[in-house]
Short mmCIF file of C-alpha atoms (C1' of nucleotides) in Angstrom, two decimals:
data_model
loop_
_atom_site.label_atom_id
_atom_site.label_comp_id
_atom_site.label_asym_id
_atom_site.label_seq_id
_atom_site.Cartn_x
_atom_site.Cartn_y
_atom_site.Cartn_z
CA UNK I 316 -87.10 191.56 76.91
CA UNK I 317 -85.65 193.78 74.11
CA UNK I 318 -82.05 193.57 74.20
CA UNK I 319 -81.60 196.85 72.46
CA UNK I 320 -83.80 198.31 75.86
CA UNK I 321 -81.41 196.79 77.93
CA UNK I 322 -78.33 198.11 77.27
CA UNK I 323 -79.86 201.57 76.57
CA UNK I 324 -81.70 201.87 79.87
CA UNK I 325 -78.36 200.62 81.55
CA UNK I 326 -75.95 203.24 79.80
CA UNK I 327 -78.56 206.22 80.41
CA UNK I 328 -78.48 204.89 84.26
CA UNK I 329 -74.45 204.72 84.07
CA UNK I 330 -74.25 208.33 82.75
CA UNK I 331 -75.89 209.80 85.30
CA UNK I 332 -74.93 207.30 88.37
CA UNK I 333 -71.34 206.07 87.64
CA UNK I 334 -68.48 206.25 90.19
CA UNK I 335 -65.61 208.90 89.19
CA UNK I 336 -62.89 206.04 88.91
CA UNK I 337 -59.29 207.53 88.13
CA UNK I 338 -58.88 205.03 85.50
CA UNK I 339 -61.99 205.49 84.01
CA UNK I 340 -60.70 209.35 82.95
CA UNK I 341 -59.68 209.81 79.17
CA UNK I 342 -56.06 209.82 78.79
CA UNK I 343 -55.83 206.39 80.71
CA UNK I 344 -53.47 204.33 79.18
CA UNK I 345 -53.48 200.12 78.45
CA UNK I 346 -50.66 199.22 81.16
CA UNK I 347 -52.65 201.80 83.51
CA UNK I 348 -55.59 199.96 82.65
CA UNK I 349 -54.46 196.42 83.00
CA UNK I 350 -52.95 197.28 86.59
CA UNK I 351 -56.34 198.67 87.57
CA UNK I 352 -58.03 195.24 86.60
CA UNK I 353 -55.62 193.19 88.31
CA UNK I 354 -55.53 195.00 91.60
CA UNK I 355 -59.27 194.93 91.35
CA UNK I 356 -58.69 191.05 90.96
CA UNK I 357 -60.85 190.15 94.19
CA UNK I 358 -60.00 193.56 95.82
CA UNK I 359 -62.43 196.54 96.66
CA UNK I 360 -62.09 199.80 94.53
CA UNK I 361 -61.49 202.07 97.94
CA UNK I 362 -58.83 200.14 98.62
CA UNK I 363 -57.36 200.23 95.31
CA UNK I 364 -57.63 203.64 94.03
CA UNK I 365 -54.17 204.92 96.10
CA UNK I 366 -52.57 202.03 95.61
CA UNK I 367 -52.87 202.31 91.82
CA UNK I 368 -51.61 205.84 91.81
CA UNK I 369 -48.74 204.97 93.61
CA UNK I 370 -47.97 202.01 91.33
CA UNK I 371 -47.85 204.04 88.07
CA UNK I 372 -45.64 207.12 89.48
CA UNK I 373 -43.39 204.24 90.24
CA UNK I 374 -43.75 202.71 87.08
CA UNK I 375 -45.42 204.03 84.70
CA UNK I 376 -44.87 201.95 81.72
CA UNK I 377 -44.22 198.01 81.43
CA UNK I 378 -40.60 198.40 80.92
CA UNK I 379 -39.65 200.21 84.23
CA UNK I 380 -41.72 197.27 86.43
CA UNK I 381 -39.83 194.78 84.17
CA UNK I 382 -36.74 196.79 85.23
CA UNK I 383 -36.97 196.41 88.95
CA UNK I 384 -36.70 193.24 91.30
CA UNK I 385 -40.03 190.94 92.92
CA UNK I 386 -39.30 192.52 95.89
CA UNK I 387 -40.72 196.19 95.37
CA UNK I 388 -43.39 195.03 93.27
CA UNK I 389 -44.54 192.78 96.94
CA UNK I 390 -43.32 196.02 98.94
CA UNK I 391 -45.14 198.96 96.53
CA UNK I 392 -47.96 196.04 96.76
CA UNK I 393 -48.54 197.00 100.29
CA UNK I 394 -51.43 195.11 101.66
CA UNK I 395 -53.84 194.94 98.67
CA UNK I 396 -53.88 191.20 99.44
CA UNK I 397 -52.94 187.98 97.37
CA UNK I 398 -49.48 189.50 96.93
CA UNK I 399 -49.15 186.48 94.32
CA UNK I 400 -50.69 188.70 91.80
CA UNK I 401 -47.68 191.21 92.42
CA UNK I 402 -45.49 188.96 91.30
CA UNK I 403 -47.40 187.61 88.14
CA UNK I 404 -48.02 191.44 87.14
CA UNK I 405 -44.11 192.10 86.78
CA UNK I 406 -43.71 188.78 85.20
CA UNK I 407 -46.43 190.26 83.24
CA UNK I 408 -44.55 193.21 82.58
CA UNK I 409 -41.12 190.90 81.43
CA UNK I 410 -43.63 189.32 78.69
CA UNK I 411 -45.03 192.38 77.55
CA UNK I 412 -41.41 193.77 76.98
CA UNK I 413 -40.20 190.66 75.69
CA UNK I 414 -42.80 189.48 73.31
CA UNK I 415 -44.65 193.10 72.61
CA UNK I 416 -41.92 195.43 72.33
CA UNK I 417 -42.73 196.95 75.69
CA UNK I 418 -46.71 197.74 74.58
CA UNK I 419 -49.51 196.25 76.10
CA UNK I 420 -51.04 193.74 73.39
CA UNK I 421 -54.47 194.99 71.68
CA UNK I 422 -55.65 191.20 70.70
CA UNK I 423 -57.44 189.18 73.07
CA UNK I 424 -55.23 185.88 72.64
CA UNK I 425 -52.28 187.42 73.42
CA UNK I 426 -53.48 189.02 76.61
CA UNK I 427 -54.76 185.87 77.79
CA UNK I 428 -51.37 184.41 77.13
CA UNK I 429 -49.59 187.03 79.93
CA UNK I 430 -48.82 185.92 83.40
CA UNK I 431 -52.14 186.72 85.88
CA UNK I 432 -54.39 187.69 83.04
CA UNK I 433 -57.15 185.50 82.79
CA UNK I 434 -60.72 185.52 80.92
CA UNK I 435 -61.81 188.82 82.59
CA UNK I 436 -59.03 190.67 82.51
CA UNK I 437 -57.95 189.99 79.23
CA UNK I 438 -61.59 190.99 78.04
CA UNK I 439 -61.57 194.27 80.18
CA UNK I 440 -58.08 195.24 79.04
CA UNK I 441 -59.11 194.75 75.30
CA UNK I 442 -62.52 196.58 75.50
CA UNK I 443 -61.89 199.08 78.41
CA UNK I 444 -58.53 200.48 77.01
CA UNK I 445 -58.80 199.37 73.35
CA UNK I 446 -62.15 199.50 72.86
CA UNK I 447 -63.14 196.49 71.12
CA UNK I 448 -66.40 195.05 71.38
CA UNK I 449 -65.85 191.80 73.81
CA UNK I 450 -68.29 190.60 76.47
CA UNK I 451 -66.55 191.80 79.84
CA UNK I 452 -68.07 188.95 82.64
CA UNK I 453 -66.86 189.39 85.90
CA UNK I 454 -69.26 188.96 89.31
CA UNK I 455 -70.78 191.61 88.62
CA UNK I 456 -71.77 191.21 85.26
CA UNK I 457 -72.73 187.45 85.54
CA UNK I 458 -75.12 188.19 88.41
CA UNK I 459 -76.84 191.29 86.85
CA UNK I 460 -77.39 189.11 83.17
CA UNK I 461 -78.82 186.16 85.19
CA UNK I 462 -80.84 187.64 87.63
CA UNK I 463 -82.69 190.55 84.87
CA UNK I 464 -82.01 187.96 81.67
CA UNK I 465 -82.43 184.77 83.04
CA UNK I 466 -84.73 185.11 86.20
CA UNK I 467 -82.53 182.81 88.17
CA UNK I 468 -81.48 184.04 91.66
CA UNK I 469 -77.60 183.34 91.13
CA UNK I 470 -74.79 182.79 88.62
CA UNK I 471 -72.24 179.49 89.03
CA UNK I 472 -69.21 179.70 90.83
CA UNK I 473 -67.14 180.69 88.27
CA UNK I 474 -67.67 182.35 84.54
CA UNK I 475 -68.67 180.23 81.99
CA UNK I 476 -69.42 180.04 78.08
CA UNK I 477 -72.37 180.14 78.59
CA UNK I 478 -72.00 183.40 80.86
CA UNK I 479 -70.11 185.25 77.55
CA UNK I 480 -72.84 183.81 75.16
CA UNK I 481 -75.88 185.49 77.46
CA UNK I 482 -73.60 188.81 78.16
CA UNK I 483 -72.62 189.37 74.21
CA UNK I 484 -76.53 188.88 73.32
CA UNK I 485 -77.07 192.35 75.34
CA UNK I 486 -74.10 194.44 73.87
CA UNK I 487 -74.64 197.16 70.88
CA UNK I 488 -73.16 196.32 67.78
CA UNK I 489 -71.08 199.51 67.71
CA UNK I 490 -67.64 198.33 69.58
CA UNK I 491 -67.43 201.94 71.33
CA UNK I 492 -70.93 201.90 72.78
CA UNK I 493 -70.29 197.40 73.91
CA UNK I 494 -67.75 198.61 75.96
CA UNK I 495 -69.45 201.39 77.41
CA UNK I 496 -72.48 198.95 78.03
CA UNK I 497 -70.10 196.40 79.56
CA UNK I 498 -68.76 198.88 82.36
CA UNK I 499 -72.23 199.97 83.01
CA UNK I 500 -73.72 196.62 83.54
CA UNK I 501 -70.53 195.96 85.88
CA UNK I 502 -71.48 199.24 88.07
CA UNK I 503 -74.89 198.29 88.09
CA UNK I 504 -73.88 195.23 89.61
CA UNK I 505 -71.59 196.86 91.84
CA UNK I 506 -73.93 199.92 93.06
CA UNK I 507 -77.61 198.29 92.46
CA UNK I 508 -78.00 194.69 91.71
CA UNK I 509 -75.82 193.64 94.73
CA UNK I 510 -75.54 190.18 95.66
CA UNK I 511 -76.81 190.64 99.89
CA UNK I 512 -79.27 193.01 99.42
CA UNK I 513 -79.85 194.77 95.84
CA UNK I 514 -81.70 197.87 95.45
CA UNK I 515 -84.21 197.05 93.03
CA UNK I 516 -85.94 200.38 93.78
CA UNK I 517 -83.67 202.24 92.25
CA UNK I 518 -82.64 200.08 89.12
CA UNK I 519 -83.62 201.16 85.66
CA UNK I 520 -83.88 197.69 84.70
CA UNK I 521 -86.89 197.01 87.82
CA UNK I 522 -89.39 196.98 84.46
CA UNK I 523 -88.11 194.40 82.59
CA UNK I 524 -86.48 192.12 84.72
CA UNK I 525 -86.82 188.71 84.76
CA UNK I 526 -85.80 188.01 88.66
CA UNK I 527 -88.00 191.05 90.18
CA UNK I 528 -90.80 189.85 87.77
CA UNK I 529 -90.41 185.84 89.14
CA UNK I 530 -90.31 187.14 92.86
CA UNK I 531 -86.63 187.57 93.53
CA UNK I 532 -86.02 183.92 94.56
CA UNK I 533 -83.18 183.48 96.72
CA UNK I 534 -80.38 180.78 95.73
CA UNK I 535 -81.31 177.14 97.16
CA UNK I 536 -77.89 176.35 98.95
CA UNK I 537 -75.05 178.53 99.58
CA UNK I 538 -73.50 180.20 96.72
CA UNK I 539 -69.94 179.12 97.27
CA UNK I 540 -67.63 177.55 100.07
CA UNK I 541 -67.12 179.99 103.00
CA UNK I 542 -63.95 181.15 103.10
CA UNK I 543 -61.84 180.53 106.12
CA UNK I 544 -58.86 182.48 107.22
CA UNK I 545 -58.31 182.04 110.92
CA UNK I 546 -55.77 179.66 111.63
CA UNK I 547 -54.93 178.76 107.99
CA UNK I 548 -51.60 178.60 105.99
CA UNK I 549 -52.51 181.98 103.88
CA UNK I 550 -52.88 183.54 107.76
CA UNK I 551 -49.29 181.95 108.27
CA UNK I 552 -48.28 182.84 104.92
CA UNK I 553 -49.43 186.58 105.31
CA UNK I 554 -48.05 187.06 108.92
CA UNK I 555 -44.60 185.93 107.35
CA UNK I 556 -44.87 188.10 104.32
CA UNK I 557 -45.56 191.09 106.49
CA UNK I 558 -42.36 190.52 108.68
CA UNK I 559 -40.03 190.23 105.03
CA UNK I 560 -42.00 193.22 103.56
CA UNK I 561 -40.86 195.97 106.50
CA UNK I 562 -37.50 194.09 106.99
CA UNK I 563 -34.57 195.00 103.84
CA UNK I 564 -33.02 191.83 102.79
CA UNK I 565 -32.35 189.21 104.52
CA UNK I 566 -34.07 187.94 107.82
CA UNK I 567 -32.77 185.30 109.78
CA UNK I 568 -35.33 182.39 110.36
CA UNK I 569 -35.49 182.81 113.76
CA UNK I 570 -37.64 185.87 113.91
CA UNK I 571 -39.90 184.49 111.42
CA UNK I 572 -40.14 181.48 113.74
CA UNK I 573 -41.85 183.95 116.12
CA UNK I 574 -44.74 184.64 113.76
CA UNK I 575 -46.78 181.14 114.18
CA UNK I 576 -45.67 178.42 117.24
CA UNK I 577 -46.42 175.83 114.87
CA UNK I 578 -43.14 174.23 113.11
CA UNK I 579 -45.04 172.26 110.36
CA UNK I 580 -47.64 174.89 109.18
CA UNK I 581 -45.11 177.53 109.14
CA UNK I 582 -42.69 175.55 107.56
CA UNK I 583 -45.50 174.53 105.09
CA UNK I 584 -46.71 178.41 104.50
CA UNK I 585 -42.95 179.62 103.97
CA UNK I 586 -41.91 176.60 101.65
CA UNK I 587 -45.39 178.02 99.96
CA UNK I 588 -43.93 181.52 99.38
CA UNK I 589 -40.60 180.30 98.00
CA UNK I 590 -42.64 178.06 95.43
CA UNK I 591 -44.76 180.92 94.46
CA UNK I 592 -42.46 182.95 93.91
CA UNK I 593 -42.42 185.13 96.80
CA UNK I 594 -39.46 184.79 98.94
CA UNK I 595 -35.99 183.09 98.78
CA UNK I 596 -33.88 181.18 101.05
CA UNK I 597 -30.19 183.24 101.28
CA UNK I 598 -27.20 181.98 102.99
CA UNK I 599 -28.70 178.91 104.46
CA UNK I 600 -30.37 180.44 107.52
CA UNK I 601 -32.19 183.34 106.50
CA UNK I 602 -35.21 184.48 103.97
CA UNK I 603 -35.56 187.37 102.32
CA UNK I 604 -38.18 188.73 99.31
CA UNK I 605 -36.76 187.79 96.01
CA UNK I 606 -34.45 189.77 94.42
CA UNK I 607 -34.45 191.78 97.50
CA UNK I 608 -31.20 193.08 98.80
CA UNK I 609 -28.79 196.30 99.12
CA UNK I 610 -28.64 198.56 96.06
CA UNK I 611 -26.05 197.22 93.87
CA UNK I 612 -23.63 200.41 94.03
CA UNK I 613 -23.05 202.41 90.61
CA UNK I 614 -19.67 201.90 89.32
CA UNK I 615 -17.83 204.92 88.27
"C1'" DA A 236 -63.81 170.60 89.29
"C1'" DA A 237 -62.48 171.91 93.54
"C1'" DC A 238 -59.34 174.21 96.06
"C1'" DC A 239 -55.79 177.51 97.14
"C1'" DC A 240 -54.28 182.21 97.43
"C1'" DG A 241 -54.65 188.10 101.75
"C1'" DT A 242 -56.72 191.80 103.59
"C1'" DG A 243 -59.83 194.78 105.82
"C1'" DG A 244 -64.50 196.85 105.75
"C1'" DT A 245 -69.19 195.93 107.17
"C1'" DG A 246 -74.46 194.61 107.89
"C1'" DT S 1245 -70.14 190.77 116.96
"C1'" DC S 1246 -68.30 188.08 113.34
"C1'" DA S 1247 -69.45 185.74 109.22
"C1'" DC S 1248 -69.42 187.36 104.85
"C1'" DC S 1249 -67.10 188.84 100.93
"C1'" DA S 1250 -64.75 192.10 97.06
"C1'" DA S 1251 -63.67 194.14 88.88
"C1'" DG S 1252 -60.19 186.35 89.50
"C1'" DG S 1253 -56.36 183.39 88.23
"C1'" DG S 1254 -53.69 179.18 88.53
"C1'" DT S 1255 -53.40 174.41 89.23
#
DNA sequence: AACCCGTGGTG
DNA sequence: TCACCAAGGGT
């Protein structure tokens, strides 16, 4: 397969097929981008698009999240999930201010060095709103370049060297037109070459793939762990974060009591939040989001 | 390396 | 219906 085919046939398909993303619009900014990827961090796009509005009317540059307190970057959060990454994103923002001057770094080692930014996003900042020519491998990506590249039915359970090797192979030398190719292999993933059921009737790849050409095997054992939920300490953890998100400061311990019967789990979920980051013991008794607390009044 | 971390839509 | 899972990162 012709590597220069590849990416061609997949950037004539994204042209005409991609989805009108807000932050995929020109005058995007690099904080606007980086919030995108990490609210996209392992949550779906619908659910994202509002909530990334909201975020950067609220705070539209790295300084004014940096500015503000934990707790309205949990509350203005909402229910995206994994409110963890709320919390790394300002602490993100204090880095960029501190060690950047306030800009979102252009060089891919000193993304990688901000709170919450890992492999992916510090690949997809630097191509998508810098436009340098990196391999972007998310999910996506790694199960579109095995399946048509490789012929295998599956990628690993998470990204590998190898993964960047295989996915740089397929990208145009021109660093405009790799990044371009990168968010066009990612759709295709996202719109064609799903992982339940992918739509190989409608892929412009169908010709040369390697998978549709070997039969489309299906992956021997299960691709990863199932996850669980029900009954576990991020339900716990979750059903006590809700109660300190609608409350304003403080909240005595007794109605978060109410929120699981179990003493040790909860106990275990909220000492889990306070080591994360999350939420704070205050006065002895009571729990509130950190930092959270009446409006320290404006002296005249 | 394996496991932990939320939430809500869906086939 | 309910198991599955969605632009990962940290430890």
């Amino acid at each position: 397969m012709s590597e220069h085919t590849f990416a061609t046939l997949v950037r004539q398909w994204y042209a005409e097929h991609a989805r009108d993303l807000p932050w995929r619009k020109p005058d995007v900014g690099p904080w606007a981008i980086l919030v995108s990827e990490v609210m996209l961090q392992q949550t779906p796009v619908a659910r994202v698009v509002p909530a990334w509005a909201a975020w950067l009317v609220r705070w539209p540059e790295p300084a004014d999240l940096a500015a503000d307190t934990p707790a309205e970057a949990i509350r203005m959060w909402g229910r995206l999930g994994y409110p963890r990454r709320a919390v790394r994103l300002r602490d993100c923002a204090v880095a960029i201010v501190e060690r950047h001057g306030g800009r979102v770094p252009d060089r891919l080692e000193q993304l990688l060095a901000l709170p919450g930014v890992g492999t992916y996003t510090a690949r997809a900042v630097a191509a998508f709103a810098y436009g340098q020519r990196h391999p972007v491998v998310d999910t996506n990506v790694r199960r579109v370049v095995c399946r048509a590249v490789a012929g295998e039915p599956d990628a690993g359970p998470a990204t590998r060297p190898a993964d960047l090797v295989a996915t740089e192979a397929l990208l145009p030398v021109e660093p405009a037109a790799a990044a371009l190719t990168s968010a066009a292999i990612m759709e295709l993933g996202a719109l064609v070459c799903t992982a339940r059921s992918p739509r190989c009737g409608t892929c412009p790849v169908e010709s040369i793939c390697a998978w549709r050409a070997s039969g489309q095997a299906v992956p021997a054992g299960p691709t990863r762990r199932p996850q669980r939920y029900a009954g576990t300490d991020r339900q716990v953890r979750g059903l006590l974060l809700g109660v300190l998100r609608e409350a304003t400061g403080p909240v005595p311990h007794q109605r978060l009591d109410q929120v699981w019967a179990d003493d040790v789990q909860r106990s275990r979920a909220l000492s889990g939040l306070i080591q994360d980051g999350l939420v704070e013991p205050v006065g002895g008794s009571s729990f509130r989001l950190v930092g959270d607390g009446p409006p320290v009044p404006v002296l005249p």
